[in-house]
Short mmCIF file of C-alpha atoms in Angstrom, two decimals:
data_model
loop_
_atom_site.label_atom_id
_atom_site.label_comp_id
_atom_site.label_asym_id
_atom_site.label_seq_id
_atom_site.Cartn_x
_atom_site.Cartn_y
_atom_site.Cartn_z
CA MET A 619 58.95 -33.63 61.72
CA ASN A 620 55.83 -32.47 62.98
CA THR A 621 55.09 -32.45 65.95
CA PRO A 622 52.53 -34.92 67.76
CA ILE A 623 48.45 -33.42 67.71
CA ASN A 624 46.86 -33.07 71.10
CA VAL A 625 44.25 -35.81 71.86
CA SER A 626 41.50 -33.29 72.98
CA GLN A 627 40.51 -34.37 76.29
CA ALA A 628 37.61 -32.32 78.75
CA GLN A 629 39.36 -30.51 81.20
CA THR A 630 39.56 -31.63 84.92
CA ARG A 631 35.91 -30.11 87.16
CA ARG A 632 37.06 -28.41 90.07
CA SER A 633 33.64 -29.12 92.47
CA LEU A 634 33.70 -30.60 95.55
CA GLN A 635 32.06 -34.28 95.64
CA GLY A 636 28.14 -35.08 97.37
CA GLN A 637 25.96 -38.30 97.88
CA VAL A 638 22.80 -38.21 96.82
CA LYS A 639 21.15 -41.24 98.54
CA TRP A 640 17.94 -43.59 98.66
CA GLY A 641 17.81 -47.30 100.40
CA ASN A 642 21.55 -48.72 99.23
CA ARG A 643 21.12 -46.48 96.42
CA VAL A 644 24.41 -43.89 96.25
CA VAL A 645 25.00 -41.63 93.66
CA THR A 646 27.87 -39.21 94.08
CA LEU A 647 27.90 -36.30 92.51
CA GLY A 648 30.99 -34.00 92.25
CA GLY A 649 34.57 -34.13 91.78
CA ASN A 650 35.56 -37.06 90.33
CA ALA A 651 32.33 -38.92 89.52
CA PRO A 652 30.91 -39.19 86.21
CA ILE A 653 28.64 -36.22 85.08
CA ARG A 654 24.66 -37.45 86.18
CA VAL A 655 22.23 -37.41 84.13
CA GLN A 656 18.89 -36.06 85.41
CA SER A 657 15.46 -35.43 84.13
CA MET A 658 12.18 -34.55 85.77
CA THR A 659 8.64 -35.26 85.67
CA ASN A 660 5.62 -34.10 83.77
CA THR A 661 2.80 -36.25 85.61
CA ASP A 662 0.50 -34.25 87.86
CA THR A 663 2.31 -35.56 91.07
CA VAL A 664 -0.97 -36.35 93.02
CA ASP A 665 -1.33 -38.58 90.39
CA VAL A 666 0.49 -41.20 92.45
CA ILE A 667 0.98 -44.63 89.35
CA GLY A 668 1.02 -42.47 86.72
CA THR A 669 4.34 -40.38 88.35
CA ALA A 670 5.63 -43.89 89.58
CA ILE A 671 5.19 -44.57 85.94
CA GLN A 672 6.70 -41.86 84.27
CA VAL A 673 9.88 -41.84 87.39
CA LYS A 674 10.05 -45.66 85.75
CA GLU A 675 10.55 -45.04 82.55
CA LEU A 676 12.96 -42.04 83.18
CA ALA A 677 15.15 -44.41 85.40
CA LEU A 678 15.22 -46.87 82.60
CA ALA A 679 15.91 -44.62 79.90
CA GLY A 680 19.44 -43.19 81.89
CA SER A 681 18.31 -41.46 83.93
CA GLU A 682 20.20 -41.57 87.78
CA LEU A 683 18.43 -38.65 89.63
CA VAL A 684 13.98 -37.53 88.65
CA ARG A 685 12.84 -34.83 89.94
CA ILE A 686 9.25 -34.01 90.81
CA THR A 687 6.51 -30.93 91.72
CA VAL A 688 5.67 -30.90 94.98
CA ASN A 689 3.85 -27.50 94.96
CA THR A 690 0.97 -28.76 96.93
CA PRO A 691 -0.47 -30.16 100.32
CA ASP A 692 -1.91 -32.99 97.89
CA ALA A 693 1.57 -33.89 96.17
CA ALA A 694 3.61 -33.18 99.56
CA LYS A 695 1.00 -36.45 100.43
CA ALA A 696 1.98 -38.34 97.30
CA VAL A 697 5.57 -38.57 97.86
CA ALA A 698 6.08 -41.21 100.39
CA PRO A 699 3.64 -44.08 97.98
CA ILE A 700 4.79 -42.95 95.18
CA ARG A 701 8.33 -43.28 96.75
CA GLU A 702 6.81 -47.10 98.62
CA GLN A 703 4.94 -47.69 95.01
CA LEU A 704 8.89 -46.91 93.31
CA ASP A 705 10.61 -49.55 96.07
CA ARG A 706 7.87 -52.04 95.14
CA MET A 707 8.32 -51.52 91.19
CA GLY A 708 12.51 -52.13 92.56
CA VAL A 709 13.65 -48.64 91.06
CA ASP A 710 15.59 -47.73 93.07
CA VAL A 711 16.36 -43.79 91.69
CA PRO A 712 16.76 -41.18 93.97
CA LEU A 713 13.58 -38.61 94.28
CA ILE A 714 14.67 -34.51 93.91
CA GLY A 715 12.00 -32.62 95.39
CA ASP A 716 11.44 -29.22 92.95
CA PHE A 717 10.08 -26.67 95.90
CA HIS A 718 8.62 -23.23 95.12
CA TYR A 719 6.40 -20.22 97.19
CA ASN A 720 5.55 -22.69 99.98
CA GLY A 721 8.37 -25.67 100.38
CA HIS A 722 9.11 -24.31 103.96
CA ARG A 723 5.75 -25.18 104.99
CA LEU A 724 5.11 -28.29 102.94
CA LEU A 725 8.24 -30.07 104.18
CA SER A 726 7.66 -28.99 107.58
CA ASP A 727 4.20 -30.02 107.61
CA TYR A 728 4.47 -33.25 106.12
CA PRO A 729 7.73 -34.67 106.86
CA GLU A 730 7.25 -38.05 105.66
CA CYS A 731 7.50 -36.33 102.29
CA ALA A 732 10.88 -34.80 103.61
CA GLN A 733 11.91 -38.03 104.48
CA ALA A 734 11.04 -40.15 101.42
CA LEU A 735 12.52 -37.12 99.35
CA SER A 736 16.86 -37.52 98.48
CA LYS A 737 17.16 -33.79 98.04
CA TYR A 738 16.00 -31.14 97.94
CA ARG A 739 15.78 -28.17 95.18
CA ILE A 740 15.13 -24.47 96.69
CA ASN A 741 14.69 -21.44 94.49
CA PRO A 742 15.89 -18.97 96.36
CA GLY A 743 13.99 -16.23 94.08
CA ASN A 744 10.69 -17.09 95.03
CA VAL A 745 11.62 -18.85 98.49
CA GLY A 746 10.03 -15.37 100.16
CA LYS A 747 9.92 -12.00 100.41
CA GLY A 748 11.94 -9.12 102.70
CA ASP A 749 12.72 -10.31 106.12
CA LYS A 750 10.62 -13.41 105.11
CA HIS A 751 13.07 -14.31 102.42
CA ASP A 752 15.99 -15.60 105.44
CA MET A 753 13.16 -16.71 107.32
CA GLN A 754 11.49 -19.21 105.20
CA PHE A 755 14.88 -20.43 103.65
CA THR A 756 16.71 -21.27 106.66
CA GLN A 757 13.29 -23.02 107.41
CA MET A 758 14.04 -25.88 104.17
CA ILE A 759 17.84 -25.90 105.50
CA GLU A 760 16.86 -27.32 108.59
CA VAL A 761 14.74 -29.99 107.24
CA ALA A 762 17.50 -30.68 105.11
CA LEU A 763 19.85 -31.35 107.89
CA ARG A 764 17.16 -32.32 110.24
CA TRP A 765 17.00 -35.79 107.44
CA ASP A 766 20.62 -35.63 105.86
CA LYS A 767 19.22 -34.65 102.38
CA PRO A 768 21.47 -32.19 99.89
CA VAL A 769 19.91 -29.28 98.55
CA ARG A 770 20.33 -27.95 95.06
CA ILE A 771 19.83 -23.86 95.20
CA GLY A 772 18.66 -23.38 91.66
CA VAL A 773 18.49 -19.62 90.73
CA ASN A 774 16.63 -19.22 87.49
CA TRP A 775 16.43 -15.86 85.06
CA GLY A 776 12.76 -16.13 85.27
CA SER A 777 12.06 -16.14 88.76
CA LEU A 778 14.88 -13.92 89.85
CA ASP A 779 15.23 -11.79 93.51
CA GLN A 780 14.00 -9.21 92.32
CA GLU A 781 15.05 -7.01 95.09
CA LEU A 782 18.88 -8.64 95.30
CA LEU A 783 17.93 -7.41 91.17
CA ALA A 784 17.54 -3.72 92.03
CA LYS A 785 19.91 -3.45 94.83
CA LEU A 786 22.50 -4.12 92.24
CA MET A 787 20.98 -2.13 89.32
CA ASP A 788 21.61 0.75 92.02
CA GLU A 789 24.64 0.27 92.71
CA ASN A 790 25.65 -0.50 89.05
CA ALA A 791 24.25 2.75 88.53
CA LEU A 792 27.11 4.47 90.59
CA ARG A 793 29.88 3.15 88.83
CA SER A 794 32.11 5.95 87.44
CA GLU A 795 31.47 2.74 84.08
CA PRO A 796 28.22 0.82 84.87
CA TRP A 797 27.85 -2.99 83.37
CA ASP A 798 25.13 -3.01 80.78
CA ALA A 799 21.83 -4.48 81.73
CA LYS A 800 22.61 -8.23 80.73
CA GLN A 801 26.05 -8.19 82.87
CA VAL A 802 24.21 -6.75 86.60
CA MET A 803 21.94 -9.72 85.54
CA TYR A 804 24.28 -12.32 85.08
CA GLU A 805 26.21 -10.70 88.59
CA ALA A 806 22.35 -11.71 90.18
CA LEU A 807 22.29 -14.78 89.43
CA ILE A 808 25.71 -15.56 90.60
CA THR A 809 25.44 -13.42 93.49
CA SER A 810 21.94 -14.69 94.38
CA ALA A 811 23.32 -18.62 93.92
CA LEU A 812 26.10 -17.45 95.93
CA ASP A 813 25.08 -16.03 99.11
CA SER A 814 22.29 -18.98 99.19
CA ALA A 815 24.81 -21.02 99.61
CA GLN A 816 27.30 -19.27 101.97
CA LEU A 817 23.84 -18.87 104.47
CA ALA A 818 22.98 -22.37 103.69
CA GLN A 819 26.48 -23.11 105.02
CA ASN A 820 25.97 -21.27 108.15
CA LEU A 821 23.05 -23.00 108.99
CA GLY A 822 25.71 -26.19 109.20
CA MET A 823 25.36 -27.27 105.93
CA PRO A 824 28.47 -29.30 104.00
CA PRO A 825 29.17 -27.25 101.17
CA GLU A 826 29.78 -30.05 98.96
CA GLN A 827 26.20 -30.72 99.80
CA ILE A 828 25.17 -27.58 97.96
CA MET A 829 24.80 -27.41 94.37
CA LEU A 830 24.40 -24.67 92.54
CA SER A 831 22.61 -23.90 89.36
CA CYS A 832 21.58 -20.50 87.37
CA LYS A 833 19.75 -21.49 84.45
CA VAL A 834 18.95 -18.84 81.62
CA SER A 835 17.66 -20.08 78.21
CA GLY A 836 20.11 -18.21 75.96
CA VAL A 837 23.65 -20.47 74.76
CA GLN A 838 25.91 -17.28 75.10
CA ASP A 839 23.89 -16.36 78.23
CA LEU A 840 24.86 -19.83 79.89
CA ILE A 841 27.85 -20.03 78.56
CA SER A 842 28.70 -16.40 80.73
CA VAL A 843 27.20 -17.46 83.40
CA TYR A 844 28.99 -20.76 84.54
CA ARG A 845 32.35 -19.63 83.21
CA GLU A 846 32.25 -17.01 86.25
CA LEU A 847 30.17 -19.17 88.41
CA SER A 848 32.85 -22.02 88.36
CA LYS A 849 35.55 -19.79 89.14
CA ARG A 850 33.66 -18.78 92.37
CA SER A 851 32.88 -21.94 93.91
CA VAL A 852 33.96 -25.18 94.73
CA HIS A 853 29.91 -26.90 95.18
CA PRO A 854 29.08 -29.53 92.61
CA LEU A 855 27.08 -27.51 89.53
CA HIS A 856 24.17 -28.62 88.05
CA LEU A 857 23.79 -27.59 84.14
CA GLY A 858 20.87 -27.18 81.56
CA LEU A 859 18.87 -24.57 79.67
CA THR A 860 15.78 -23.38 80.99
CA GLU A 861 13.22 -23.90 78.76
CA ALA A 862 15.17 -25.03 76.07
CA GLY A 863 12.23 -25.28 74.15
CA MET A 864 11.02 -28.58 71.66
CA GLY A 865 12.33 -30.81 68.84
CA THR A 866 15.23 -30.04 67.09
CA LYS A 867 15.86 -25.73 68.20
CA GLY A 868 16.39 -27.30 72.01
CA THR A 869 18.43 -30.83 71.21
CA VAL A 870 21.40 -28.22 69.41
CA ALA A 871 20.56 -25.32 72.19
CA SER A 872 21.27 -27.92 74.72
CA ALA A 873 24.05 -30.05 73.37
CA THR A 874 25.92 -26.64 72.09
CA SER A 875 26.33 -24.67 75.30
CA MET A 876 26.15 -27.61 78.10
CA GLY A 877 28.88 -29.33 75.49
CA ILE A 878 31.21 -26.30 74.97
CA LEU A 879 31.01 -25.96 79.26
CA LEU A 880 31.45 -30.13 79.91
CA GLN A 881 34.34 -29.44 77.63
CA GLU A 882 35.84 -26.88 79.74
CA GLY A 883 35.32 -29.06 83.06
CA ILE A 884 32.36 -27.39 84.32
CA GLY A 885 29.11 -29.34 85.59
CA ASP A 886 28.20 -32.29 87.39
CA THR A 887 24.87 -33.01 87.00
CA ILE A 888 22.95 -32.38 83.28
CA ARG A 889 19.25 -32.14 82.41
CA VAL A 890 17.93 -31.11 78.99
CA SER A 891 14.60 -28.93 79.31
CA LEU A 892 13.33 -30.40 76.32
CA THR A 893 9.74 -29.20 75.17
CA PRO A 894 8.57 -32.58 74.11
CA GLN A 895 7.02 -33.07 71.05
CA PRO A 896 2.45 -34.00 70.62
CA GLY A 897 3.15 -37.48 72.11
CA GLU A 898 6.60 -38.02 72.43
CA SER A 899 8.27 -39.62 75.37
CA ARG A 900 9.65 -38.29 78.37
CA THR A 901 12.54 -40.05 78.08
CA GLN A 902 13.38 -38.68 74.50
CA GLU A 903 15.56 -35.22 77.07
CA VAL A 904 17.28 -38.32 78.53
CA VAL A 905 18.31 -40.03 75.93
CA ILE A 906 19.71 -36.46 74.61
CA ALA A 907 21.59 -35.71 77.50
CA SER A 908 23.51 -39.16 77.41
CA GLU A 909 24.42 -38.68 73.80
CA ILE A 910 25.75 -35.34 75.02
CA LEU A 911 28.19 -37.34 77.03
CA GLN A 912 28.61 -40.02 75.12
CA SER A 913 29.77 -37.91 72.13
CA LEU A 914 32.45 -36.39 74.12
CA GLY A 915 33.77 -39.02 75.57
CA LEU A 916 32.36 -38.42 79.08
CA ARG A 917 30.01 -41.07 79.97
CA THR A 918 29.19 -44.10 77.78
CA PHE A 919 25.88 -45.81 77.65
CA VAL A 920 24.25 -47.37 75.77
CA PRO A 921 26.55 -49.45 71.98
CA SER A 922 26.87 -46.65 69.42
CA VAL A 923 25.94 -46.83 65.72
CA THR A 924 27.92 -45.25 63.42
CA ALA A 925 25.55 -44.46 60.11
CA CYS A 926 26.40 -42.75 56.86
CA PRO A 927 24.24 -40.32 55.71
CA GLY A 928 23.44 -41.98 52.35
CA CYS A 929 24.14 -39.71 49.11
CA GLY A 930 23.10 -40.78 45.53
CA ARG A 931 24.75 -44.10 45.69
CA THR A 932 22.46 -45.68 48.31
CA THR A 933 19.21 -44.73 47.17
CA SER A 934 17.97 -47.88 48.74
CA THR A 935 16.43 -46.65 52.33
CA THR A 936 18.12 -50.53 53.38
CA PHE A 937 20.71 -49.06 55.78
CA GLN A 938 18.41 -46.37 57.18
CA GLU A 939 16.54 -48.77 58.13
CA LEU A 940 18.62 -51.10 59.85
CA ALA A 941 20.57 -48.84 61.12
CA LYS A 942 17.22 -47.71 63.02
CA GLN A 943 16.12 -51.09 63.48
CA ILE A 944 20.04 -52.23 65.24
CA ASP A 945 19.99 -48.41 67.31
CA ASP A 946 16.61 -49.24 68.75
CA TYR A 947 16.95 -52.52 69.62
CA LEU A 948 20.33 -51.84 70.99
CA ARG A 949 18.64 -49.50 73.34
CA THR A 950 15.93 -51.14 74.54
CA GLN A 951 17.90 -54.38 75.57
CA MET A 952 20.18 -51.96 77.66
CA PRO A 953 18.45 -51.69 80.49
CA VAL A 954 18.68 -55.75 80.95
CA TRP A 955 21.78 -55.60 78.94
CA ARG A 956 23.70 -53.87 81.73
CA THR A 957 23.45 -55.91 84.53
CA LYS A 958 23.88 -59.49 82.19
CA TYR A 959 26.33 -57.87 79.91
CA PRO A 960 28.63 -55.73 81.58
CA GLY A 961 31.25 -53.59 79.07
CA VAL A 962 28.86 -53.97 76.32
CA GLU A 963 27.70 -50.34 76.30
CA HIS A 964 31.16 -49.77 75.00
CA MET A 965 30.54 -51.85 71.64
CA LYS A 966 30.32 -49.81 68.30
CA VAL A 967 28.21 -51.19 65.50
CA ALA A 968 28.60 -49.83 62.00
CA VAL A 969 25.51 -49.69 59.65
CA MET A 970 27.22 -49.02 56.16
CA GLY A 971 25.28 -47.57 53.15
CA CYS A 972 27.57 -48.29 50.09
CA ILE A 973 31.65 -49.51 49.60
CA VAL A 974 32.86 -46.10 49.14
CA ASN A 975 33.62 -46.07 53.46
CA GLY A 976 31.75 -48.89 54.55
CA PRO A 977 34.27 -51.91 54.60
CA GLY A 978 36.62 -49.20 56.41
CA GLU A 979 34.27 -48.12 58.91
CA SER A 980 32.98 -51.49 59.59
CA LYS A 981 36.83 -52.07 60.57
CA HIS A 982 36.66 -49.60 63.00
CA ALA A 983 33.64 -50.99 64.53
CA ASN A 984 33.11 -54.09 66.48
CA ILE A 985 30.42 -55.56 64.29
CA GLY A 986 30.08 -53.88 60.95
CA ILE A 987 27.57 -54.21 58.31
CA SER A 988 28.45 -52.61 54.57
CA LEU A 989 25.07 -52.98 52.56
CA PRO A 990 24.69 -53.09 48.87
CA GLY A 991 24.39 -49.15 47.31
CA THR A 992 22.90 -48.32 43.52
CA GLY A 993 24.94 -50.45 41.03
CA GLU A 994 26.70 -52.12 43.69
CA ALA A 995 26.24 -56.33 43.61
CA PRO A 996 23.80 -57.85 46.46
CA ALA A 997 26.01 -58.64 48.85
CA ALA A 998 27.37 -57.32 51.87
CA PRO A 999 30.58 -58.49 54.15
CA VAL A 1000 30.01 -58.24 57.80
CA PHE A 1001 33.31 -57.71 59.77
CA ILE A 1002 34.34 -58.38 63.56
CA ASP A 1003 36.89 -56.86 65.07
CA GLY A 1004 38.35 -55.89 62.00
CA GLU A 1005 37.86 -59.11 60.15
CA LYS A 1006 35.50 -60.03 57.38
CA VAL A 1007 33.46 -63.52 58.29
CA GLN A 1008 31.27 -63.59 56.01
CA THR A 1009 28.74 -61.97 53.21
CA LEU A 1010 24.95 -61.76 53.05
CA ARG A 1011 22.50 -61.43 50.48
CA GLY A 1012 19.37 -62.07 49.75
CA HIS A 1013 16.02 -60.94 51.30
CA GLN A 1014 16.84 -61.46 55.14
CA ILE A 1015 20.08 -59.18 55.46
CA ALA A 1016 18.70 -57.18 57.99
CA THR A 1017 17.37 -59.72 60.50
CA ASP A 1018 20.42 -62.14 60.06
CA PHE A 1019 22.85 -59.18 60.71
CA GLN A 1020 20.71 -58.37 63.86
CA LYS A 1021 21.09 -62.24 64.78
CA ILE A 1022 25.04 -61.87 64.33
CA VAL A 1023 25.08 -58.41 67.35
CA GLU A 1024 22.88 -61.03 69.08
CA GLN A 1025 25.30 -63.63 68.83
CA TYR A 1026 28.61 -61.58 68.95
CA ILE A 1027 27.52 -59.95 72.35
CA GLU A 1028 26.37 -63.44 73.71
CA GLU A 1029 30.00 -64.63 73.13
CA LYS A 1030 31.64 -61.67 73.97
CA TYR A 1031 29.79 -60.17 76.55
CA SER A 1032 28.47 -62.88 78.92
CA THR A 1033 29.73 -63.24 82.28
CA VAL A 1034 28.32 -66.85 82.87
#
């Protein structure tokens, strides 16, 4: 007799567990906490209303942390009003301040900004050069300690500390068997993050309140760097390709690289740094990040819709239109349903296009429909929890099926 096939599952993460807070909202990071979805606004932070609206949109889409740019005194002045506007709208998502070059001054000069943020992102590659590096880094950590804020030390190979890189290159030249340039670059990224984390700890920052990231734009580079970083650190790790790209390129690259690492138990928060298509909503990066986690079985955010790709048997576009209609409907309703119908995110819906796999997939779903394919009788059997309950006919199949889905959700998930 053959031995049972092992059930695939992600490895256990090894990081410490920290927290990001705002008001009564506490988001745990690392350890056994859920892997969190993060996003970033692309509005001018000085535009208080515009930025608050986009933060709200990202939060409603499922982003559990939202980062905003804080690059000028006017941007720093806008942070507290943005937080106040969000609070008035009932949006309690924590805000992360993204600082480069002048963060030490902005956090010190504008305490209301430092207080309104829930977390600071510090880039050790541009916090200061020479003797100013440690002094200005220390200044930011001291502000974080004063207001009890966690930090992310975010290294990026596009803004890597050039003095550190030159030092490691010189050391490499003296090796009997020198590393290639890419290996030295990897080491520089990791060393920058770990040395900065150690300095923050020396200043009194608890290790669980220090998150690390070493972002690169290549899939294999990201995998290599994070595998090594995870071996040498117990800090929570923020995961994501930097400048992932646009459309399918950015989606595939992000899913491929992060999927491999997440399966290995590496990564505590993720962001898909997707370049939006012209006119595309910023929330698309949140949808993709959520789908990566849901596809791996690590999180469940929205009911899943199974739909066949179509073939010569399914010349009608009805099943495509219905699948999109149902998927859009479920996603749109989730901000309300999360509290009204707890557990609905685990529901599975199948919208199939012909008799080959349609009935079988529909039986495996909580609720499914098999639409008629080419040459099949104009009938659509509907299955609920594995049992055929009725057959839909006529021109109102799509409308009738959506009503059945709504009724099923109300009966199965309502707490009233």
